[in-house]
Amino acid sequence: MTTLYAYEVSPVTNPDRLYFAATLDECRSAAYQQRSELRADPDYGSVDPMAIYKVEMEIPDLQTLLNGLNNSDDLTNAIIIDRKLVETVSD
């Protein structure tokens, strides 16, 4: 099993879209960077808090990988074993 960290890229419009990083610090830094870019966009509006999760993942076997790539299955959901909220990033 592999542990990664992920934050919600678009907490309101698409909370299932995650950005993954190897460490909590890398994930937090990426989330703050994205928040800065979104705040600089006058068309974006307010930037909602972003949840950061500790994600336990299992490297898929060949059949799981093929199913995820060739069907409507979401490969991310197929390999995530557990997802726990560790913090929320806001301004």
C-alpha atoms as one frame of an Amber mdcrd trajectory, in Angstrom:
protein
   0.000   0.000   0.000   1.178   3.543  -0.758   0.382   6.713   1.184  -0.060
   9.971  -0.716  -1.649  13.318   0.090  -4.256  15.045  -2.032  -6.254  18.257
  -1.992  -9.584  19.110  -3.583  -8.816  21.139  -6.703 -12.348  22.588  -6.970
 -14.061  22.043  -3.603 -17.482  23.311  -4.695 -17.760  22.489  -8.393 -15.868
  19.171  -8.431 -14.888  17.856  -4.969 -13.834  14.480  -6.398 -11.049  16.025
  -8.496  -7.876  15.656  -6.481  -4.280  16.834  -6.921  -1.830  14.281  -5.493
   1.575  14.829  -3.888   4.097  12.596  -2.134   4.122  14.509   1.177   1.760
  16.645   3.218   4.106  19.642   2.860   4.199  19.302  -0.943   0.421  18.987
  -1.057  -0.117  21.993   1.205   2.318  24.076  -0.855   0.555  23.138  -4.112
  -2.835  24.006  -2.616  -1.617  27.434  -1.459  -0.074  28.045  -4.894  -3.338
  27.209  -6.627  -5.294  29.396  -4.193  -2.969  32.289  -5.018  -3.499  31.774
  -8.755  -7.282  31.572  -8.346  -7.408  34.755  -6.236  -5.438  36.559  -8.964
  -8.112  35.644 -11.546 -10.763  38.420 -11.471 -13.303  36.102 -13.117 -13.003
  33.294 -10.558 -14.778  34.799  -7.545 -14.219  33.700  -3.965 -11.875  30.796
  -3.260 -13.412  28.187  -0.978 -11.350  26.266   1.596  -9.607  23.191   0.193
  -9.579  19.905   2.084  -6.319  17.958   2.228  -6.556  14.194   2.616  -4.182
  11.407   3.548  -4.868   8.808   0.868  -4.029   5.126   1.153  -3.715   3.643
  -2.326  -3.101   0.210  -3.714  -1.126  -0.121  -6.917  -3.582  -1.764  -9.319
  -3.138  -5.150 -10.885  -3.239  -5.341 -14.658  -6.966  -6.131 -14.896  -7.961
  -3.224 -12.617  -5.737  -0.896 -14.620  -7.227  -2.036 -17.938 -10.800  -1.720
 -16.643 -10.108   1.795 -15.413  -8.511   2.884 -18.668 -10.930   1.222 -21.094
 -14.303   1.604 -19.384 -16.235   4.335 -17.691 -14.790   3.207 -14.338 -12.910
   5.881 -12.459  -9.384   4.546 -12.032  -8.721   6.830  -9.064 -11.641   5.377
  -7.111 -10.563   1.856  -8.045  -7.156   2.225  -6.395  -7.988   4.426  -3.374
  -8.382   2.233  -0.301  -8.963   4.960   2.299  -9.142   8.755   2.401  -8.966
  10.725   5.665  -9.207  14.485   6.102  -6.027  15.836   7.697  -6.512  19.601
   7.346  -8.222  22.391   5.457  -6.329  25.106   3.596  -7.818  28.589   3.570
  -6.633  32.181   3.636
